[in-house]
XYZ file of C-alpha atoms in Angstrom:
734
model
C 29.620 -58.740 99.752
C 25.964 -58.343 98.892
C 23.304 -60.992 99.344
C 20.292 -61.767 97.192
C 16.973 -60.412 98.346
C 15.364 -62.844 100.794
C 12.172 -64.381 99.476
C 8.999 -63.846 101.486
C 7.511 -66.894 103.191
C 3.997 -67.829 102.089
C 2.908 -70.341 104.766
C 2.504 -67.949 107.710
C -1.272 -68.485 107.918
C -0.867 -72.272 108.126
C 0.589 -72.074 111.636
C -1.797 -71.952 114.602
C -1.673 -68.887 116.889
C -0.105 -71.037 119.612
C 2.961 -71.826 117.451
C 5.887 -69.785 118.859
C 8.222 -67.702 116.720
C 11.916 -68.025 117.614
C 14.230 -65.017 117.127
C 17.990 -65.194 117.604
C 18.797 -61.486 117.869
C 22.573 -61.653 117.433
C 25.020 -58.797 117.111
C 26.036 -59.966 113.632
C 23.004 -61.780 112.200
C 19.257 -61.739 112.825
C 17.591 -65.168 112.562
C 13.870 -65.833 112.740
C 11.823 -68.980 112.234
C 9.252 -71.333 113.691
C 9.636 -73.394 116.863
C 10.334 -77.088 116.269
C 12.076 -76.547 112.920
C 15.762 -77.319 112.462
C 16.840 -74.145 110.659
C 15.581 -70.562 110.719
C 13.407 -69.419 107.829
C 15.025 -65.968 107.449
C 18.578 -64.865 108.220
C 20.255 -61.515 107.416
C 22.788 -59.016 108.770
C 21.497 -57.117 111.791
C 22.056 -53.649 110.299
C 19.935 -50.969 108.622
C 20.529 -48.074 106.226
C 18.361 -45.002 105.498
C 19.381 -43.642 102.056
C 17.525 -41.330 99.664
C 16.272 -42.466 96.282
C 18.261 -40.693 93.559
C 15.272 -39.889 91.359
C 12.438 -39.221 93.833
C 14.442 -38.035 96.848
C 12.336 -40.240 99.100
C 14.032 -41.730 102.178
C 13.806 -45.521 102.256
C 14.887 -48.190 104.727
C 17.322 -50.891 103.659
C 17.837 -53.751 106.127
C 20.623 -56.306 105.856
C 23.184 -56.456 103.105
C 21.617 -55.922 99.727
C 22.880 -56.394 96.200
C 25.156 -53.467 95.201
C 23.350 -53.414 91.856
C 20.204 -52.307 93.709
C 21.973 -49.819 95.979
C 23.220 -47.840 92.974
C 19.726 -46.301 92.720
C 20.108 -44.732 96.173
C 22.282 -41.914 97.503
C 24.176 -43.565 100.381
C 26.677 -40.733 100.923
C 24.632 -39.066 103.682
C 23.843 -42.264 105.544
C 25.774 -45.265 106.818
C 25.005 -48.762 107.992
C 23.859 -48.731 111.617
C 23.485 -51.542 114.120
C 20.953 -51.563 116.982
C 23.673 -52.892 119.323
C 26.255 -51.283 121.558
C 28.646 -54.158 122.247
C 25.982 -56.867 122.738
C 23.163 -54.764 124.247
C 20.329 -53.324 122.131
C 20.119 -49.560 122.621
C 19.013 -48.202 119.197
C 15.374 -49.322 119.214
C 14.532 -47.256 116.139
C 16.978 -49.414 114.158
C 15.707 -52.497 115.989
C 12.171 -51.708 114.810
C 13.365 -51.533 111.168
C 15.054 -54.921 111.599
C 11.966 -56.498 113.194
C 9.713 -55.041 110.486
C 11.829 -56.620 107.799
C 12.134 -59.937 109.677
C 8.395 -60.294 110.306
C 7.613 -59.214 106.747
C 9.955 -61.838 105.258
C 8.390 -64.435 107.566
C 4.981 -63.491 106.129
C 3.474 -61.813 109.189
C 2.326 -58.735 107.247
C -0.293 -60.831 105.492
C -2.208 -61.295 108.753
C -4.927 -58.959 110.050
C -3.542 -55.413 110.414
C -0.012 -56.779 110.246
C -0.121 -58.007 113.864
C 2.082 -60.874 115.020
C -0.370 -63.161 116.817
C 2.220 -65.738 117.979
C 4.263 -66.112 121.190
C 7.837 -64.883 120.824
C 11.023 -66.423 122.188
C 13.903 -63.968 121.722
C 17.533 -64.448 122.659
C 19.560 -61.859 124.551
C 22.962 -61.594 126.205
C 23.668 -62.832 129.716
C 22.753 -60.267 132.416
C 20.982 -58.049 129.913
C 20.160 -54.638 131.481
C 16.548 -54.295 132.558
C 16.201 -51.092 130.516
C 17.004 -52.907 127.263
C 14.759 -55.847 128.188
C 11.783 -53.617 129.091
C 12.123 -51.488 125.940
C 12.228 -54.637 123.820
C 9.110 -55.968 125.568
C 7.272 -52.673 125.013
C 8.284 -52.683 121.332
C 6.969 -56.219 120.788
C 3.762 -55.687 122.780
C 2.728 -52.245 121.544
C 4.008 -52.226 117.958
C 3.409 -55.821 116.917
C 0.720 -56.903 119.386
C 2.370 -60.208 120.334
C 0.386 -62.183 122.955
C 3.359 -63.284 125.106
C 7.148 -63.071 125.249
C 10.016 -65.057 126.719
C 13.701 -64.012 126.866
C 16.604 -66.468 126.977
C 20.395 -66.354 126.656
C 21.755 -67.484 123.297
C 24.915 -69.120 124.718
C 22.833 -71.176 127.154
C 20.522 -72.388 124.386
C 23.583 -73.415 122.358
C 25.090 -75.316 125.289
C 21.814 -77.106 126.074
C 21.411 -78.071 122.420
C 24.876 -79.644 122.337
C 24.185 -81.299 125.709
C 21.093 -82.982 124.228
C 23.303 -84.242 121.398
C 25.737 -85.749 123.924
C 28.602 -83.444 122.950
C 28.980 -81.760 126.370
C 28.047 -82.683 129.957
C 25.637 -81.303 132.543
C 28.564 -79.739 134.414
C 30.601 -77.581 132.084
C 31.405 -74.128 130.758
C 30.084 -72.394 127.658
C 32.731 -70.133 126.078
C 30.905 -68.105 123.418
C 33.071 -65.940 121.093
C 30.505 -63.536 119.675
C 30.516 -60.584 117.312
C 31.232 -57.812 119.819
C 31.818 -59.683 123.081
C 32.921 -63.039 124.470
C 31.135 -64.749 127.390
C 32.003 -67.549 129.772
C 29.007 -69.189 131.531
C 29.483 -72.130 133.955
C 26.821 -74.907 134.214
C 26.041 -77.091 137.222
C 23.528 -79.923 136.968
C 22.379 -78.586 133.611
C 21.471 -75.098 134.883
C 23.582 -71.991 134.247
C 25.203 -70.225 137.194
C 24.664 -66.573 136.335
C 26.807 -65.386 139.270
C 29.863 -67.045 137.721
C 29.442 -65.581 134.239
C 32.166 -63.288 132.885
C 32.506 -61.137 129.790
C 35.182 -59.342 127.777
C 34.345 -56.736 125.149
C 36.339 -58.393 122.374
C 34.905 -60.424 119.519
C 34.979 -61.170 115.842
C 34.230 -57.552 114.908
C 37.542 -56.365 116.361
C 39.518 -58.974 114.432
C 37.789 -58.060 111.150
C 38.197 -54.345 111.711
C 41.902 -54.803 112.515
C 42.412 -56.780 109.311
C 40.728 -54.029 107.303
C 42.981 -51.383 108.867
C 46.136 -53.427 108.263
C 45.341 -54.005 104.585
C 44.242 -50.396 104.017
C 47.539 -49.104 105.415
C 49.536 -51.667 103.452
C 47.717 -51.009 100.161
C 46.390 -47.421 100.211
C 45.825 -47.552 96.443
C 43.229 -50.307 96.922
C 41.614 -48.907 100.078
C 38.188 -48.465 98.387
C 38.168 -52.176 97.479
C 39.037 -53.302 101.021
C 35.583 -52.928 102.545
C 34.556 -54.267 105.934
C 32.519 -57.022 104.308
C 35.469 -58.079 102.137
C 37.740 -58.100 105.184
C 35.229 -60.370 106.946
C 35.287 -62.732 103.986
C 39.107 -62.765 103.889
C 39.214 -63.421 107.636
C 36.896 -66.419 107.394
C 38.719 -67.929 104.413
C 42.392 -67.244 105.125
C 43.042 -66.229 108.751
C 44.148 -68.595 111.488
C 45.132 -68.449 115.169
C 48.874 -68.895 115.739
C 49.762 -71.416 118.433
C 52.908 -69.393 119.253
C 52.450 -65.785 118.177
C 56.058 -64.680 118.756
C 57.503 -67.677 116.885
C 55.119 -67.106 113.986
C 56.178 -63.444 113.765
C 59.848 -64.467 113.751
C 59.098 -66.918 110.971
C 57.777 -64.152 108.731
C 60.491 -61.747 109.827
C 63.188 -64.164 108.620
C 61.247 -64.569 105.351
C 61.660 -68.326 105.363
C 60.308 -70.739 102.797
C 57.582 -71.809 105.216
C 56.461 -68.196 105.555
C 56.272 -67.829 101.770
C 54.087 -70.924 101.586
C 51.705 -69.459 104.172
C 51.103 -66.282 102.196
C 47.859 -65.882 100.299
C 47.215 -63.573 97.347
C 43.953 -61.795 96.581
C 43.902 -60.698 92.948
C 41.855 -57.565 92.346
C 40.213 -56.949 88.958
C 42.800 -55.601 86.527
C 42.397 -54.419 82.955
C 45.702 -53.650 81.204
C 45.937 -50.222 79.683
C 45.603 -50.288 75.880
C 48.753 -49.595 73.931
C 48.642 -46.085 72.595
C 49.633 -46.080 68.951
C 50.626 -42.639 67.829
C 49.203 -42.240 64.349
C 49.761 -39.266 62.102
C 46.665 -37.065 61.960
C 44.789 -37.032 58.701
C 44.351 -33.941 56.555
C 40.719 -33.714 57.601
C 41.728 -33.793 61.274
C 44.342 -31.103 60.735
C 41.842 -28.936 58.847
C 39.212 -29.453 61.535
C 41.600 -28.455 64.326
C 42.755 -25.432 62.323
C 39.148 -24.343 61.798
C 38.409 -24.714 65.513
C 41.537 -22.755 66.374
C 40.638 -19.994 63.900
C 37.104 -19.844 65.269
C 38.390 -19.532 68.818
C 40.893 -16.873 67.761
C 38.180 -14.893 65.960
C 35.990 -15.066 69.065
C 38.830 -13.809 71.241
C 39.577 -10.982 68.812
C 35.932 -9.926 68.831
C 35.873 -9.941 72.621
C 39.088 -7.872 72.739
C 37.695 -5.393 70.193
C 34.476 -4.986 72.164
C 36.426 -4.481 75.360
C 38.677 -1.904 73.684
C 35.683 -0.023 72.274
C 34.060 0.121 75.697
C 37.307 1.349 77.233
C 37.653 4.100 74.594
C 34.056 5.175 75.227
C 34.654 5.327 79.002
C 37.859 7.332 78.560
C 36.162 9.805 76.211
C 33.367 10.328 78.745
C 35.888 10.818 81.518
C 37.875 13.285 79.399
C 34.747 15.266 78.513
C 33.811 15.476 82.190
C 37.286 16.677 83.196
C 37.381 19.294 80.427
C 33.911 20.485 81.428
C 35.079 20.768 85.034
C 38.096 22.798 83.876
C 35.762 25.105 81.912
C 33.646 25.645 85.041
C 36.765 26.680 86.923
C 37.666 29.164 84.155
C 34.131 30.652 84.255
C 34.146 31.003 88.053
C 33.682 34.629 89.162
C 35.422 34.297 92.529
C 37.941 32.044 94.321
C 35.155 30.911 96.717
C 33.072 29.620 93.796
C 36.137 27.809 92.371
C 36.793 26.179 95.760
C 33.161 25.004 95.911
C 33.459 23.440 92.453
C 36.646 21.628 93.498
C 35.045 20.408 96.743
C 32.027 18.973 94.885
C 34.224 17.255 92.291
C 36.610 15.701 94.790
C 39.739 17.388 93.411
C 42.016 19.525 95.518
C 43.476 21.857 92.875
C 43.396 22.811 89.226
C 46.782 21.129 88.725
C 45.314 17.791 89.825
C 42.548 18.108 87.223
C 45.097 18.905 84.512
C 47.198 15.876 85.553
C 44.099 13.670 85.313
C 43.333 15.097 81.843
C 46.907 14.360 80.747
C 46.721 10.763 81.986
C 43.276 10.207 80.423
C 44.487 11.653 77.094
C 47.537 9.378 77.144
C 45.394 6.310 77.930
C 42.930 7.246 75.155
C 45.681 7.585 72.542
C 47.108 4.250 73.649
C 43.713 2.552 73.454
C 43.167 3.925 69.915
C 46.612 2.745 68.857
C 47.908 6.260 68.144
C 51.554 7.151 68.828
C 52.083 8.457 72.348
C 52.907 12.110 72.875
C 55.064 13.797 75.447
C 52.044 14.880 77.454
C 52.252 11.968 79.894
C 54.462 11.154 82.765
C 57.621 11.412 80.679
C 56.869 15.086 80.120
C 55.915 15.465 83.787
C 59.338 14.206 84.781
C 61.094 16.545 82.346
C 61.820 20.245 82.372
C 58.178 21.171 82.785
C 58.034 19.517 86.195
C 57.712 22.812 88.013
C 54.415 23.511 86.254
C 53.032 20.035 86.976
C 54.250 19.876 90.574
C 53.969 23.486 91.765
C 53.685 22.680 95.473
C 57.044 20.899 95.755
C 59.043 24.159 95.861
C 56.632 25.861 98.297
C 57.720 25.827 101.990
C 55.534 23.745 104.331
C 54.660 26.647 106.620
C 52.925 28.406 103.742
C 50.590 25.485 102.921
C 47.235 24.469 104.335
C 46.670 20.874 105.576
C 44.949 19.913 102.289
C 47.818 21.441 100.315
C 50.304 19.469 102.459
C 48.565 16.229 101.468
C 48.659 17.314 97.828
C 52.366 18.183 98.142
C 53.153 14.689 99.507
C 51.227 13.147 96.635
C 53.101 15.283 94.088
C 56.448 14.322 95.649
C 55.466 10.644 95.373
C 54.321 11.010 91.751
C 57.476 12.870 90.753
C 59.754 10.348 92.469
C 57.932 7.444 90.846
C 58.079 9.054 87.398
C 61.784 9.788 87.755
C 62.426 6.208 88.907
C 60.605 4.834 85.872
C 62.622 7.116 83.639
C 65.891 5.924 85.164
C 64.848 2.271 84.833
C 63.834 2.838 81.228
C 67.138 4.526 80.497
C 69.031 1.662 82.167
C 67.143 -0.906 80.095
C 67.940 1.042 76.940
C 71.617 1.119 77.826
C 71.652 -2.624 78.547
C 69.886 -3.307 75.256
C 72.471 -1.202 73.411
C 75.297 -3.090 75.148
C 73.787 -6.447 74.150
C 73.341 -5.305 70.550
C 76.942 -4.075 70.481
C 78.185 -7.379 71.928
C 76.152 -9.393 69.419
C 77.494 -7.243 66.609
C 81.101 -7.832 67.725
C 80.490 -11.596 68.034
C 78.937 -11.673 64.589
C 82.002 -9.895 63.156
C 84.288 -12.458 64.831
C 82.172 -15.334 63.522
C 82.278 -14.012 59.975
C 86.035 -13.422 60.228
C 86.876 -16.985 61.355
C 83.824 -19.291 61.710
C 85.802 -22.412 62.765
C 87.696 -20.632 65.540
C 84.514 -18.940 66.768
C 82.627 -22.256 66.910
C 85.466 -23.912 68.804
C 85.583 -21.067 71.344
C 81.827 -21.208 71.876
C 81.907 -24.983 72.466
C 84.777 -24.632 74.930
C 82.952 -21.869 76.781
C 79.748 -23.942 76.884
C 81.641 -26.927 78.307
C 83.398 -24.771 80.906
C 80.146 -23.191 82.119
C 78.352 -26.560 82.188
C 81.051 -28.112 84.373
C 81.114 -25.062 86.614
C 77.354 -25.169 87.220
C 77.390 -28.938 87.721
C 80.161 -28.618 90.298
C 78.265 -25.838 92.070
C 75.068 -27.897 92.317
C 77.021 -30.903 93.560
C 78.659 -28.834 96.295
C 75.328 -27.322 97.271
C 73.813 -30.777 97.765
C 76.720 -32.878 99.078
C 78.995 -30.346 100.779
C 82.448 -29.041 99.885
C 83.999 -32.423 99.163
C 86.578 -32.218 101.962
C 84.961 -34.751 104.251
C 87.391 -37.626 104.821
C 88.219 -38.608 101.325
C 91.027 -40.643 102.879
C 90.838 -41.997 106.393
C 93.661 -42.808 108.716
C 94.171 -46.255 107.193
C 94.583 -44.854 103.744
C 91.336 -46.299 102.477
C 89.510 -44.200 99.931
C 85.883 -43.743 101.005
C 82.938 -42.569 98.995
C 82.423 -38.901 99.778
C 78.661 -39.027 99.308
C 78.301 -41.723 101.971
C 80.196 -39.749 104.639
C 78.555 -36.351 104.240
C 76.839 -34.940 107.319
C 73.828 -32.665 107.381
C 75.961 -29.578 108.039
C 77.926 -30.066 104.805
C 74.764 -30.309 102.717
C 73.588 -26.858 103.842
C 74.185 -23.780 101.747
C 75.722 -20.604 103.132
C 72.456 -18.998 104.244
C 71.307 -22.177 105.976
C 74.655 -22.579 107.768
C 74.496 -18.956 108.933
C 70.955 -19.474 110.230
C 72.009 -22.597 112.100
C 74.974 -20.727 113.616
C 72.675 -17.946 114.827
C 70.236 -20.441 116.338
C 73.051 -22.254 118.147
C 74.527 -19.001 119.428
C 71.140 -17.758 120.649
C 70.459 -21.042 122.455
C 73.932 -20.975 124.018
C 73.562 -17.366 125.191
C 70.186 -18.068 126.842
C 71.912 -20.483 129.224
C 74.293 -17.843 130.572
C 72.939 -16.069 133.616
C 70.076 -13.607 133.218
C 68.191 -13.631 129.941
C 68.323 -10.061 128.568
C 67.419 -10.861 124.980
C 65.002 -8.307 123.526
C 66.063 -5.334 125.583
C 67.956 -3.901 122.632
C 66.404 -3.101 119.279
C 69.187 -4.864 117.386
C 68.290 -8.124 119.138
C 65.119 -8.346 117.072
C 67.117 -8.198 113.833
C 68.223 -11.720 114.713
C 64.764 -13.029 113.803
C 65.068 -11.524 110.330
C 68.467 -13.134 109.868
C 67.174 -16.517 111.052
C 63.991 -16.332 108.951
C 63.673 -18.925 106.225
C 62.394 -16.210 103.940
C 65.976 -14.916 103.720
C 67.121 -18.228 102.293
C 66.562 -17.119 98.741
C 69.688 -18.516 97.114
C 67.553 -20.546 94.750
C 65.523 -17.475 93.728
C 68.528 -15.358 92.697
C 69.129 -15.321 88.945
C 72.598 -16.727 88.331
C 74.462 -14.829 85.556
C 76.268 -18.061 84.629
C 72.905 -19.733 83.963
C 71.883 -16.800 81.770
C 75.183 -16.890 79.869
C 74.941 -20.671 79.403
C 71.428 -20.307 77.976
C 72.646 -17.588 75.584
C 75.602 -19.668 74.368
C 73.374 -22.741 73.982
C 70.928 -20.738 71.859
C 73.795 -19.369 69.746
C 75.277 -22.825 69.174
C 71.897 -24.184 68.087
C 71.779 -21.451 65.427
C 75.248 -21.978 63.949
C 75.776 -25.721 64.616
C 73.023 -28.114 63.448
C 74.672 -31.050 65.281
C 74.626 -29.360 68.679
C 72.222 -30.779 71.286
C 71.728 -29.031 74.621
C 71.777 -31.519 77.532
C 70.055 -30.595 80.798
C 72.101 -30.749 83.968
C 71.241 -33.929 85.910
C 72.798 -34.551 89.258
C 74.631 -37.836 89.647
C 72.342 -38.905 92.490
C 69.356 -38.861 90.137
C 70.859 -40.886 87.295
C 69.080 -44.035 88.437
C 65.690 -42.340 88.724
C 62.983 -43.600 86.350
C 62.381 -41.519 83.281
C 58.596 -41.422 83.766
C 55.665 -42.986 85.614
C 55.739 -46.759 85.755
C 52.999 -48.639 83.948
C 50.803 -50.582 86.392
C 50.620 -54.351 85.956
C 48.454 -57.144 87.357
C 50.924 -57.584 90.252
C 50.143 -54.054 91.409
C 46.526 -55.175 91.854
C 47.407 -58.052 94.184
C 46.758 -57.936 97.933
C 49.139 -60.294 99.735
C 48.065 -61.662 103.116
C 51.139 -62.702 105.049
C 51.567 -61.778 108.683
C 48.037 -60.323 108.627
C 46.600 -63.854 108.539
C 47.380 -64.440 112.223
C 47.827 -60.862 113.469
C 44.120 -59.984 113.267
C 42.842 -63.041 115.263
C 45.503 -62.342 117.896
C 43.395 -59.436 119.198
C 41.097 -62.052 120.762
C 43.973 -63.091 123.045
C 45.767 -59.713 123.243
C 43.081 -56.980 122.978
C 45.685 -54.308 123.760
C 46.887 -54.580 120.158
C 43.836 -52.578 119.066
C 43.647 -50.408 122.179
C 40.982 -52.463 123.980
C 42.089 -52.807 127.596
C 40.136 -56.008 128.235
C 40.966 -59.534 129.272
C 41.792 -62.053 126.584
C 39.201 -64.708 125.826
C 41.451 -67.391 127.337
C 41.270 -65.695 130.758
C 37.476 -65.907 131.077
C 37.368 -69.547 132.189
C 39.715 -68.856 135.116
C 37.672 -65.752 136.058
C 34.398 -67.707 136.034
C 35.835 -70.515 138.150
C 37.249 -68.032 140.666
C 33.735 -66.652 141.248
C 32.274 -70.065 142.162
C 32.225 -71.330 145.763
C 32.156 -74.974 144.692
C 34.395 -77.914 145.449
C 37.484 -78.392 143.343
C 36.132 -81.708 142.045
C 33.081 -79.894 140.602
C 35.358 -77.340 138.919
C 37.389 -80.190 137.436
C 34.204 -81.674 135.990
C 33.329 -78.279 134.507
C 36.778 -77.939 132.908
C 36.357 -81.385 131.413
C 33.439 -80.048 129.322
C 34.296 -76.572 127.959
C 32.119 -75.936 124.901
C 33.593 -73.373 122.478
C 30.848 -71.785 120.390
C 30.085 -68.555 118.541
C 31.138 -67.382 115.094
C 34.574 -66.296 116.326
C 35.477 -69.903 117.161
C 35.398 -70.949 113.502
C 38.926 -69.675 112.826
C 41.457 -72.473 112.424
C 43.547 -73.121 115.528
C 41.204 -71.347 117.964
C 40.349 -74.389 120.106
C 43.970 -75.607 120.210
C 45.293 -72.181 121.251
C 42.548 -71.817 123.884
C 43.340 -75.221 125.342
C 47.040 -74.361 125.625
C 46.341 -70.964 127.214
C 43.674 -72.239 129.651
C 45.882 -75.168 130.704
C 48.426 -72.645 131.905
C 45.867 -71.211 134.355
C 44.804 -74.588 135.782
C 46.551 -76.667 138.463
C 49.095 -79.234 137.359
C 47.588 -82.470 135.962
C 44.014 -81.187 136.348
C 41.586 -82.366 133.640
C 40.814 -80.050 130.734
C 38.842 -80.782 127.592
C 37.691 -78.209 125.039
C 34.942 -79.168 122.598
C 33.922 -77.378 119.457
C 30.153 -76.899 119.086
C 28.362 -78.920 116.426
C 27.352 -75.727 114.603
C 28.842 -72.681 116.308
C 26.597 -70.276 114.347
C 23.149 -71.945 114.379
C 23.249 -73.937 117.644
C 21.794 -71.017 119.628
C 18.756 -70.725 117.350
C 18.297 -74.498 117.199
C 18.458 -74.787 120.985
C 15.869 -72.010 121.311
C 13.685 -73.749 118.711
C 13.752 -77.003 120.688
C 12.992 -75.138 123.930
C 10.071 -73.170 122.412
C 8.606 -76.423 121.094
C 8.655 -78.050 124.562
C 5.741 -78.243 126.995
C 7.300 -75.985 129.634
C 7.683 -73.001 127.270
C 4.153 -71.706 127.792
C 4.810 -71.441 131.538
C 7.949 -69.329 130.995
C 6.339 -66.538 128.969
C 4.706 -63.336 130.227
C 1.974 -61.187 128.713
C 1.378 -57.456 128.485
C -0.935 -57.667 131.515
C 1.812 -59.375 133.529
C 4.292 -56.694 132.513
C 1.936 -53.837 133.420
C 0.998 -55.452 136.722
C 4.466 -56.497 137.961
C 6.563 -53.696 136.411
C 10.239 -53.420 135.670
C 11.318 -54.660 139.107
C 9.883 -58.074 138.353
C 11.382 -58.007 134.868
C 14.850 -57.494 136.384
C 14.504 -60.795 138.285
C 12.863 -62.639 135.383
C 14.753 -65.774 134.272
C 13.468 -68.843 132.516
C 14.200 -72.436 133.547
C 16.338 -74.060 130.853
C 16.026 -77.728 131.841
C 13.369 -79.384 129.738
């Protein structure tokens, strides 16, 4: 919820230097204006943001909520909105300075000499504000803005005194202020506040708004980006209410009664229906264009493959030339020592290893050039000439050097691998011959009697389909022997009475049995598991990696696919149907199309659940007293007669932005009455303007004659120090 940019005031210079400036420094909003006026001149959210400009990269300061259309020019991902408050105490004075800069600028103070604020300041603060926060605020106003004098007053007291002047509340009473972060209770006697009887709980309107945002974000995760904190605040103000009986209201919505349906509110998010996709036949130009693009891409890929193949051939030829040159050097060697030196420099261990490398390089080169392969590769190495290629295999180990032993192990590995590849190749050839023979026999049977062959193939396809369907059903639902008929003879649905154990396959049941056995054995006497090597095999058996039933290729699936392919060739009317388990028959065929109803946020129980945190802070994890308990706490701290306390309870002023929710005063009156003696007087009054009464009361006070005697200057602060500032309190009676 953005707000329009606040216009800058132009009449700052018309006010005399003795005219005070009134600042209501609230946790939610910052209000500033002139003493004696009814409403503040400038009002904005008490927050600041430090984003970077997208084009220049310059860091700028944004104070208050701004129009989202302006924020799109800034990168806000590395920064977030920050408040100068912790609960209701100012502790981030860097942020506070940004807020004051913006407030004074909008009031027009920057047009004065050197941007100084040459007017007395009356600023509101919380009750019992720490001296550290008060002194830092005084230093900020004196040294940064050059104000001549300052006075601090409590916002709740100004609001109570303003309503007292209007005749709404009495001299003896209690101000119950439900603020943004905290709630205060301040008793009054003869028009003056009794600070010793004040009480506070760290629960306010922020907690209710934040709880509403969390509830809606969890309920509608698809629309979480739209449910911002500002939008939640707006929904809270417009639609939330305080339940007079929280438990009864919850039961009302739990029973889904007609009254509960009437209390629901719907927030419709922006929705644009997806356009209907009309599948039109592509034109000849479109087909030709796509074909040209495809041909161009294919040509590019072919050129890349050709270049890669040429480079590979060139590399292989260089490698082959180097190996042949190395072999020639060995032939020209005059002594075995010279040959050993050549081998050591080249990295080879023997002449046979060089010849094997030449054979492999030659084979790879012929393959790269597309020439037919010769028997000089590994096939020949695995054949009858193996003794020449692996000469060290037949040599006893005690006759070999350590380097020759390594070479012998490598030759054994190469020979075993080559023989294994040969056996696998031979097995594949035999399987291929068997398949060709089987296809030939089936083709002869088909030609001999086509009708009988087609009927047999259909019957076989049906048999395999039912077999696989039954197997999948058993794997999911068990073996089907679970109480099909109970003792009364009633036939029950098997799927509804299947336990977890019957849905497990064989490997999973075996793993569960092993786990149960191991757990049972550990409870018997001394635990000796692990002393034997075979005990550790139990982990392998229980490992989930061994549950590979789904990864094994089922021959029935392969046969069914082959028969289905054959039937599609010989029977034009045949249609292969995928196996669908009965439990998935009701599943939707595809993703559902979103409608306007999917973009609706319904506020039902959330309307009264979020304000309930004011009375039950434990809902959001805040272990504080509820706001209804503060009056009893304040009265218990007063050593006054019971008649005076009765007069105070007869004038309880409920103020603050949190009191604007419907039903707040009524619920507070019912809760507070339960803490008071029987038949004692109690009257709760709603403030005339719960939001602006504090600023208006401060404006009236700053415009009075006694205000000048309640301020202090920089010289007073330097002379008396922080100790005096701790005891500083103004007199509120005018």
